[in-house]
mmCIF file of C-alpha atoms in Angstrom:
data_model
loop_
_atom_site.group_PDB
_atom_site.id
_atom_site.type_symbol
_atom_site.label_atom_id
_atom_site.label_comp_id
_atom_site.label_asym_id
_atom_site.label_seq_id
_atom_site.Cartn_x
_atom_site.Cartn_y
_atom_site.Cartn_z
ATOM 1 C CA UNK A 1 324.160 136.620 -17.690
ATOM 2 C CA UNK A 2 325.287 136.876 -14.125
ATOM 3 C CA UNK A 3 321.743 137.117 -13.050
ATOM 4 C CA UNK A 4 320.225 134.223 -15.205
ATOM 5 C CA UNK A 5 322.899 131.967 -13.032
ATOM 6 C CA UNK A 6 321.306 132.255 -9.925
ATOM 7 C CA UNK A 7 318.090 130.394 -11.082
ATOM 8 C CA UNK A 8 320.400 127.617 -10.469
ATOM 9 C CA UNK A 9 321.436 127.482 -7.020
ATOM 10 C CA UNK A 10 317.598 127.879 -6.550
ATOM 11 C CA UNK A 11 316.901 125.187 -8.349
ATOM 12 C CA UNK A 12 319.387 122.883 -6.487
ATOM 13 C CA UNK A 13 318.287 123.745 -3.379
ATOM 14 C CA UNK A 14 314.989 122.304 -4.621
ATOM 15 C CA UNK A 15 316.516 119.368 -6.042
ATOM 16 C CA UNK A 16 318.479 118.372 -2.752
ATOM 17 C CA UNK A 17 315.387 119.394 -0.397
ATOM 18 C CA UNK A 18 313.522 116.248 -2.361
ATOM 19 C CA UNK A 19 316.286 114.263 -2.208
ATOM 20 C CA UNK A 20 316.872 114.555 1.566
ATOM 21 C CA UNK A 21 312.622 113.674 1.732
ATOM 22 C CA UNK A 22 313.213 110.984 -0.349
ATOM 23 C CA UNK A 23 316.175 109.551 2.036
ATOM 24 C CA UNK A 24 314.484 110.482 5.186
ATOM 25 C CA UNK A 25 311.280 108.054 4.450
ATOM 26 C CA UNK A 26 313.534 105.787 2.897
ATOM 27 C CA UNK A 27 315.857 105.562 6.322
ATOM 28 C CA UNK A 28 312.772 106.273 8.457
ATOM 29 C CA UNK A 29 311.443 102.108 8.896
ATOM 30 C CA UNK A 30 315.011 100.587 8.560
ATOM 31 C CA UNK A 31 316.071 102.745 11.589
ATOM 32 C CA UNK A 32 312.443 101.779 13.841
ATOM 33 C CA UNK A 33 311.432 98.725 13.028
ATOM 34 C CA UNK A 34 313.357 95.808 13.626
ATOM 35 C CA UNK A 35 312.360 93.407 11.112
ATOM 36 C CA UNK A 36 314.387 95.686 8.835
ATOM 37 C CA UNK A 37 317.358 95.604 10.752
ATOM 38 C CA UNK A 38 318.762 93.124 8.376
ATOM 39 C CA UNK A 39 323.218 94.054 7.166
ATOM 40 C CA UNK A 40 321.880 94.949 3.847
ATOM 41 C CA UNK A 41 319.599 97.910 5.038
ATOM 42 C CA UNK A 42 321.782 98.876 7.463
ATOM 43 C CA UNK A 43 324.022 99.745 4.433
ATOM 44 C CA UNK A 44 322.512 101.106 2.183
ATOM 45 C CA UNK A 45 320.947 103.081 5.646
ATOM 46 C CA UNK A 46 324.624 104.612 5.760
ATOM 47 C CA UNK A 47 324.095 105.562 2.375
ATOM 48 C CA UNK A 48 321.169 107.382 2.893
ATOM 49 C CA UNK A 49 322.601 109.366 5.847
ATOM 50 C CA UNK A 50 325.972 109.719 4.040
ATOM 51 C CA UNK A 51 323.190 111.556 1.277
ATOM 52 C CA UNK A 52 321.722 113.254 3.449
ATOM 53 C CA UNK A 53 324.745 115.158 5.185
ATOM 54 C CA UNK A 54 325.419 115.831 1.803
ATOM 55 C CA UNK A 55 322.546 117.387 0.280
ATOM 56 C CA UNK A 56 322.615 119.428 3.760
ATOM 57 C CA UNK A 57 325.963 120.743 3.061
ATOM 58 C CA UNK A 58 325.321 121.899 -0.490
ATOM 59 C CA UNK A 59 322.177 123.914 0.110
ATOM 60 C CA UNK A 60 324.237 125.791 2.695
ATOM 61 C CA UNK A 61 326.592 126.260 -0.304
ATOM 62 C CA UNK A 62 323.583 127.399 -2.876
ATOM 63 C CA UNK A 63 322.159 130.075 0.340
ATOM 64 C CA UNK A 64 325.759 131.411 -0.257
ATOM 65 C CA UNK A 65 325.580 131.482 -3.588
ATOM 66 C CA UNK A 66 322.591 133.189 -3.425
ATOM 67 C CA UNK A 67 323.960 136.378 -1.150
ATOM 68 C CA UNK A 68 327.188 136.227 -2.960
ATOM 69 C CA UNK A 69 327.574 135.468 -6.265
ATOM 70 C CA UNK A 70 329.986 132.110 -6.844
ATOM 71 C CA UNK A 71 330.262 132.425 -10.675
ATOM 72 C CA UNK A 72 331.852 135.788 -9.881
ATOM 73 C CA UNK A 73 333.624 136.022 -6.505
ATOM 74 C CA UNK A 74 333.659 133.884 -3.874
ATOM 75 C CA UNK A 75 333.876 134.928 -0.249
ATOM 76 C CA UNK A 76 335.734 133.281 2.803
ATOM 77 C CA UNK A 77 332.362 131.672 4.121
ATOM 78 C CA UNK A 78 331.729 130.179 0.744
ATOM 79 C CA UNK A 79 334.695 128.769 0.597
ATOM 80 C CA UNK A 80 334.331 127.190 4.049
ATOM 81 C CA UNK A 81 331.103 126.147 3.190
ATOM 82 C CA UNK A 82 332.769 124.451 0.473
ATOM 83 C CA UNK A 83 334.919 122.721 2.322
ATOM 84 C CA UNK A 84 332.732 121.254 4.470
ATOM 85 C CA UNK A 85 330.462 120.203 1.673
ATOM 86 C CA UNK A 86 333.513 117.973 0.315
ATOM 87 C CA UNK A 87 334.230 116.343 3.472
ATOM 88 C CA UNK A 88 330.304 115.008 3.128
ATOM 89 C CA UNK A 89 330.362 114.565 -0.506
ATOM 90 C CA UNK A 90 333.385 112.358 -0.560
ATOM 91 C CA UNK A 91 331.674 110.268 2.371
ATOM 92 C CA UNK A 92 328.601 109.312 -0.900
ATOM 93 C CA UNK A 93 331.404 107.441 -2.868
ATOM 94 C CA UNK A 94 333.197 105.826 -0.184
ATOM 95 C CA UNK A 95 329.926 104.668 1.277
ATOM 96 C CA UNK A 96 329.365 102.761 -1.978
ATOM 97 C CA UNK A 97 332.951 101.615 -1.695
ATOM 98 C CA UNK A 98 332.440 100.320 2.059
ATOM 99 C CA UNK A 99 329.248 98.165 0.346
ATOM 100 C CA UNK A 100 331.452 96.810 -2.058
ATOM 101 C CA UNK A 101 333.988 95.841 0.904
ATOM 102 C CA UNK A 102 331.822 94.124 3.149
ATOM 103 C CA UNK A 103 330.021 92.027 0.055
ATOM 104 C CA UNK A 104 333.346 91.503 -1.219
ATOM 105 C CA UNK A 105 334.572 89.731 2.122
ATOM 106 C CA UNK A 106 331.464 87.889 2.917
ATOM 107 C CA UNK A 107 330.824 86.162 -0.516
ATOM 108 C CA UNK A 108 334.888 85.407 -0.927
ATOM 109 C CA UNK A 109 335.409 84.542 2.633
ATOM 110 C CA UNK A 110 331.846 83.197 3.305
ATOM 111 C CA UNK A 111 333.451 80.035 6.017
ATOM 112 C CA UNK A 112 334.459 83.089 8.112
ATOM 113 C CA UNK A 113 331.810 83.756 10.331
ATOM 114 C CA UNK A 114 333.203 87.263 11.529
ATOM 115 C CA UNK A 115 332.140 88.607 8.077
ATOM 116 C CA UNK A 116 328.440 87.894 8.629
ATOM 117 C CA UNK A 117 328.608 89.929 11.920
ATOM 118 C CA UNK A 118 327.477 93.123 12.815
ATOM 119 C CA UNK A 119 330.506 94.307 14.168
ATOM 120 C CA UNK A 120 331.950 93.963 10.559
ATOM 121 C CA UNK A 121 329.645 96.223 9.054
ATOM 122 C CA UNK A 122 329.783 98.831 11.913
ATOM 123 C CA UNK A 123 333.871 98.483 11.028
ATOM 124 C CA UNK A 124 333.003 98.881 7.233
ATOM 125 C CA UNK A 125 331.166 101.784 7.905
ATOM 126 C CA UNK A 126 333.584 103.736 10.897
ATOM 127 C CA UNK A 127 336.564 102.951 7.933
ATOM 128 C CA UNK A 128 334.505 104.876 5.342
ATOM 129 C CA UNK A 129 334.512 107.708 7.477
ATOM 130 C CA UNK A 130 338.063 107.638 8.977
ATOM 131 C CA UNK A 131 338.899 107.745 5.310
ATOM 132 C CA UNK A 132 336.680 110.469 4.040
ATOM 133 C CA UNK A 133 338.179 112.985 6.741
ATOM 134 C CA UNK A 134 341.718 111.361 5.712
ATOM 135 C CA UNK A 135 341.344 112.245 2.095
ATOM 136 C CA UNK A 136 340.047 115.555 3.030
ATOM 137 C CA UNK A 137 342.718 116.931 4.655
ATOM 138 C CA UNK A 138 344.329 118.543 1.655
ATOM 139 C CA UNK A 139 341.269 120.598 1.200
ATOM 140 C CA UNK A 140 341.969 122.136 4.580
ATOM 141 C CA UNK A 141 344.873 123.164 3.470
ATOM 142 C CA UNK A 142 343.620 124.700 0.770
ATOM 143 C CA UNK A 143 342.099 127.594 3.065
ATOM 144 C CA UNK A 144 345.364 129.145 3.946
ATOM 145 C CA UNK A 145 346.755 129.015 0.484
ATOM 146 C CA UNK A 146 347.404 132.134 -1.346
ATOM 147 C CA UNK A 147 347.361 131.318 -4.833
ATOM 148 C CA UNK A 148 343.401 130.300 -5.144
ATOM 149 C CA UNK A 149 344.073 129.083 -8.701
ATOM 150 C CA UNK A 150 346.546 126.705 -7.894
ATOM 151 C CA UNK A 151 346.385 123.311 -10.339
ATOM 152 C CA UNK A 152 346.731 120.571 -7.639
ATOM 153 C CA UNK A 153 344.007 120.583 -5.827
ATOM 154 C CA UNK A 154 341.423 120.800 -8.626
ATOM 155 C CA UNK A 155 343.493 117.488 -9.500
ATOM 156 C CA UNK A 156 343.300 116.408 -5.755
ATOM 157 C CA UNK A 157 339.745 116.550 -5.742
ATOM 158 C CA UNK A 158 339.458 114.460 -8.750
ATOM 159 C CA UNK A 159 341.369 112.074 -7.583
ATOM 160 C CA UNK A 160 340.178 111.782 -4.436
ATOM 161 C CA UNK A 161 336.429 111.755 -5.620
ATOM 162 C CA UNK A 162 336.320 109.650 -8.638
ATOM 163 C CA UNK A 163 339.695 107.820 -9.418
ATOM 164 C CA UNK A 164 340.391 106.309 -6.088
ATOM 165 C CA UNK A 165 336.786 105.033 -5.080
ATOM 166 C CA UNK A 166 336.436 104.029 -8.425
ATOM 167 C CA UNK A 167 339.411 101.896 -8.361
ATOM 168 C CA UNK A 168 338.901 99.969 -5.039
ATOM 169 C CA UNK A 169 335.164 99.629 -6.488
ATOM 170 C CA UNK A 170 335.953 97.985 -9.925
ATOM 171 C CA UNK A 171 338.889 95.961 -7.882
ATOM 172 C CA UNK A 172 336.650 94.298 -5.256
ATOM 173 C CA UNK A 173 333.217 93.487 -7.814
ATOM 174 C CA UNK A 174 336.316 91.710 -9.937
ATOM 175 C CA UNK A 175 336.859 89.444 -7.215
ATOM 176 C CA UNK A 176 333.469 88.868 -6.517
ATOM 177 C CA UNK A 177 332.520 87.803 -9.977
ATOM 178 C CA UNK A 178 335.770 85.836 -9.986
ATOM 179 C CA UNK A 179 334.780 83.896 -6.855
ATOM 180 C CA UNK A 180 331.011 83.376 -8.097
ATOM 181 C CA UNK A 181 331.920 82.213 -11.119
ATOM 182 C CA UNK A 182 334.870 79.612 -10.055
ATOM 183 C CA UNK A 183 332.975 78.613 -7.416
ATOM 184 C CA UNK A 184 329.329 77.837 -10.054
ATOM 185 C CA UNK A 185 332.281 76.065 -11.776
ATOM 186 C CA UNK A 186 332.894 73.518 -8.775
ATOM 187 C CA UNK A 187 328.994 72.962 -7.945
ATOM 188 C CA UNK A 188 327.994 69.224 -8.665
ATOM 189 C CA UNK A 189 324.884 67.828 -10.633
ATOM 190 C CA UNK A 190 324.357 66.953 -7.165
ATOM 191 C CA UNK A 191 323.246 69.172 -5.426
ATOM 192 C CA UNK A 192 322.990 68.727 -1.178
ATOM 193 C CA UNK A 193 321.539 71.192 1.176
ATOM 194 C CA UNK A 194 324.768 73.096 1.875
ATOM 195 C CA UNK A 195 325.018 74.023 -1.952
ATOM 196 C CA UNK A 196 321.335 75.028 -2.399
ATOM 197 C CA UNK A 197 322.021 77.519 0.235
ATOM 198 C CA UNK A 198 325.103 79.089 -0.733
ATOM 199 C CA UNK A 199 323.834 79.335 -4.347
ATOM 200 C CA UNK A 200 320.911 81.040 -2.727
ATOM 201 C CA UNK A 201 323.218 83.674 -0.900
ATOM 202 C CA UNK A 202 325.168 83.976 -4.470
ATOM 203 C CA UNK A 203 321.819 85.407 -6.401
ATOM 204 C CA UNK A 204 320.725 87.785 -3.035
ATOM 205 C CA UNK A 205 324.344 89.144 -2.886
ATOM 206 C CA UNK A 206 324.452 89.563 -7.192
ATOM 207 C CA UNK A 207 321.090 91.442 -7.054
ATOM 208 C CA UNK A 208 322.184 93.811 -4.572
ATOM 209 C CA UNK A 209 325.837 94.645 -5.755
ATOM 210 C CA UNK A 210 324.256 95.194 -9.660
ATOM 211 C CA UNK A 211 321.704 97.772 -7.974
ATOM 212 C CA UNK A 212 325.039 99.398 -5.999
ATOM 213 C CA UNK A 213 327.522 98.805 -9.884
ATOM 214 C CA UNK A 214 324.510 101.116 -11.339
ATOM 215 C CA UNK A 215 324.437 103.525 -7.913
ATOM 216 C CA UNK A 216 327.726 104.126 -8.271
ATOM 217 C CA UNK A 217 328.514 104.149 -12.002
ATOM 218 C CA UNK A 218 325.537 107.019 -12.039
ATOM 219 C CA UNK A 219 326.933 108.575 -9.349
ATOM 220 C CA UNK A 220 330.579 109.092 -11.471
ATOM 221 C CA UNK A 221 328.637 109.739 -14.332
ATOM 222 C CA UNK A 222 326.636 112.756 -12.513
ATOM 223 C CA UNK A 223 329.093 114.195 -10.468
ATOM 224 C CA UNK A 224 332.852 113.608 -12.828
ATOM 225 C CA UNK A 225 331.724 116.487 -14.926
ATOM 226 C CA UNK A 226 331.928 119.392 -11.918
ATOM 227 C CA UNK A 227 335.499 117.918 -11.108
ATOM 228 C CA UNK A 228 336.745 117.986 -14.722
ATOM 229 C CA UNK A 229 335.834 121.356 -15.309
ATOM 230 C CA UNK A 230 337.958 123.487 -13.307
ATOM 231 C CA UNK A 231 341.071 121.402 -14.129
ATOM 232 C CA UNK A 232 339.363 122.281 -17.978
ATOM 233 C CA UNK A 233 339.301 125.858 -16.869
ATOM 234 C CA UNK A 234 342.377 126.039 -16.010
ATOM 235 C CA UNK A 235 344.192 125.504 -18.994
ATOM 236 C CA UNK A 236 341.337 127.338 -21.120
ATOM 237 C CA UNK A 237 338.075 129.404 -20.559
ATOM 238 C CA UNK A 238 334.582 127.225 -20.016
ATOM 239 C CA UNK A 239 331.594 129.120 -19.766
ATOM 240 C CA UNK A 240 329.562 129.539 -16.408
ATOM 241 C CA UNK A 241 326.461 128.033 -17.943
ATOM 242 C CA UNK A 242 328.573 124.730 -17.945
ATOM 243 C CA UNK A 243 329.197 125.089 -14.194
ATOM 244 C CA UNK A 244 325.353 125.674 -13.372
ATOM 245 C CA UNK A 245 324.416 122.985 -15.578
ATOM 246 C CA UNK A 246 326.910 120.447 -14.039
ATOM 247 C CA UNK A 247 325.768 121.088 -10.217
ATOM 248 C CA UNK A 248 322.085 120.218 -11.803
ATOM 249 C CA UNK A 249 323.123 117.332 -13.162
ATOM 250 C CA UNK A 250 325.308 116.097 -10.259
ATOM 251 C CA UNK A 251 322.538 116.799 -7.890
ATOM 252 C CA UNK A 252 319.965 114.768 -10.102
ATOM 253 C CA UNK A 253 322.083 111.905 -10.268
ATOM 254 C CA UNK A 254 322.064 111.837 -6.428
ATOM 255 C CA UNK A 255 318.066 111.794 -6.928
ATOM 256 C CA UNK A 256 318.196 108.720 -9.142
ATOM 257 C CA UNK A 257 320.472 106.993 -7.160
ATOM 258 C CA UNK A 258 317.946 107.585 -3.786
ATOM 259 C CA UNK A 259 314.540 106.070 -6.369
ATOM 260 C CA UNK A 260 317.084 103.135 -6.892
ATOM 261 C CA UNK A 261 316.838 102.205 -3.685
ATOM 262 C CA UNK A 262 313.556 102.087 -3.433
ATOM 263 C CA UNK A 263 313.871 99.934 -6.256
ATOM 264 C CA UNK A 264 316.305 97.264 -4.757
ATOM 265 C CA UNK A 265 313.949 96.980 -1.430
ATOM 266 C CA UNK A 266 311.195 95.994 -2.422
ATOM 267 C CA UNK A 267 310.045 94.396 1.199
ATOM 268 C CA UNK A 268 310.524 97.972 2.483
ATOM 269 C CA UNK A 269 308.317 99.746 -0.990
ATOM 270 C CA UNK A 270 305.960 97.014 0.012
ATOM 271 C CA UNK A 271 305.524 98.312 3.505
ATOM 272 C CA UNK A 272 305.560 101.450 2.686
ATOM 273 C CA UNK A 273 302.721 101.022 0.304
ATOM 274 C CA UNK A 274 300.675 99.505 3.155
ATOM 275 C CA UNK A 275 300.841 102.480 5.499
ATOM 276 C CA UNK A 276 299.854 104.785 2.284
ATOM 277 C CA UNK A 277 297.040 102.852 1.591
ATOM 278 C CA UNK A 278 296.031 102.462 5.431
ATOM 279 C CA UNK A 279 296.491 106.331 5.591
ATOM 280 C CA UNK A 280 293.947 106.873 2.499
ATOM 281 C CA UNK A 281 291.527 104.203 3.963
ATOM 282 C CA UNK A 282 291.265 106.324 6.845
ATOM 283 C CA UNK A 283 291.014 109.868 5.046
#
């Protein structure tokens, strides 16, 4: 049984090694060419870096896994590796969560010109990782404690991955779709020049926060199951198929979320369709 497991860290090292490919083109013409250069892509940029560092981290975990069996016994290294792999992994939902922030303050506070800047998006973005490390220092801890099996930090890490990003996510799309539809509400028959353009930052601002409300719901959908199962475990025996089959299905829904991108910019699938087809021309 022990043996059968292992096809599994090989397959997630296969699974992450597309989805850092996938996040690398994706990343590659936002970062070089400055037409691209626009706040959206530079967020949803983060979140393809914040990806990245993350699949990185968890194929060091899977080589681990590999040499020393994790369904079993898990060594120091593996455990460090581990470590290291939540500091990036929490970074994924709290990237979504700085999205949600910056949207939130430039639709509400639109007359503020500070929340069109770049300065507030680098601040977004330097937040979301001041409080990933924050919210990752309990699992430091967990290194020089003892009792391995301790409760509380299988909680922790709950917590700290799902419940809390989840809850400043639903909080700030609640005020957006407050303040979109009280201010639809106010919009005369008449329409001038200063409406037209606010409702036309209204439906670019909707259409990207639905494609980050289904990132991020798939994204607690794939990865709430390998969080629930130890605390599970703890209280009652789960088999290690479960535990295999969760980091597969955490690691796809990473996948999906990268293709959604390429969904939601479709100015950068369109230019990235040109240089394929100007690469063919010229084979």
């Amino acid at each position: 049984m022990v043996n059968s497991l292992r096809i599994f860290p090989v397959l997630g090292v296969v699974i992450l090694i597309i989805i850092i490919l996938f996040a690398f083109i994706y990343s590659i013409p936002i970062i070089f060419i400055r037409r691209f250069h626009q706040h959206n892509n530079i967020l949803t940029l983060n979140i393809c870096l914040v990806t990245i560092f993350c699949c990185c981290s968890w194929i060091f975990v899977h080589v681990t896994f590999t040499i020393d069996n994790p369904y079993t016994t898990v060594g120091k290294m593996n455990f460090v590796f581990n470590i290291i792999a939540m500091i990036f992994t929490i970074q994924v939902p709290c990237s979504f969560v700085a999205v949600s922030i910056h949207r939130c303050c430039s639709i509400v506070y639109y007359t503020k010109s500070f929340f069109k800047t770049k300065q507030w998006i680098i601040l977004c973005i330097g937040s979301q990782w001041l409080l990933g490390f924050i919210l990752s220092i309990p699992d430091f801890i967990r290194i020089h404690m003892s009792n391995g099996d301790a409760l509380w930090p299988k909680v922790y890490a709950l917590v700290n991955m799902m419940i809390i990003p989840s809850i400043i996510y639903f909080v700030t799309n609640i005020l957006i779709y407050y303040h979109v539809r009280s201010s639809s509400r106010r919009i005369q028959p008449q329409t001038n020049i200063h409406n037209i353009q606010q409702i036309k930052i209204s439906h670019r601002d909707i259409y990207l926060l639905r494609h980050m409300i289904l990132m991020f719901c798939i994204f607690v959908a794939g990865w709430a199951p390998i969080y629930i199962l130890p605390i599970i475990n703890h209280f009652t025996y789960i088999i290690l198929l479960a535990y295999g089959i969760s980091t597969i299905w955490c690691e796809l829904a990473l996948l999906i979320n990268i293709l959604d991108l390429f969904l939601y910019n479709h100015k950068l699938r369109k230019y990235l369709k040109s240089i394929c087809l100007e690469c063919f021309t010229k084979l």
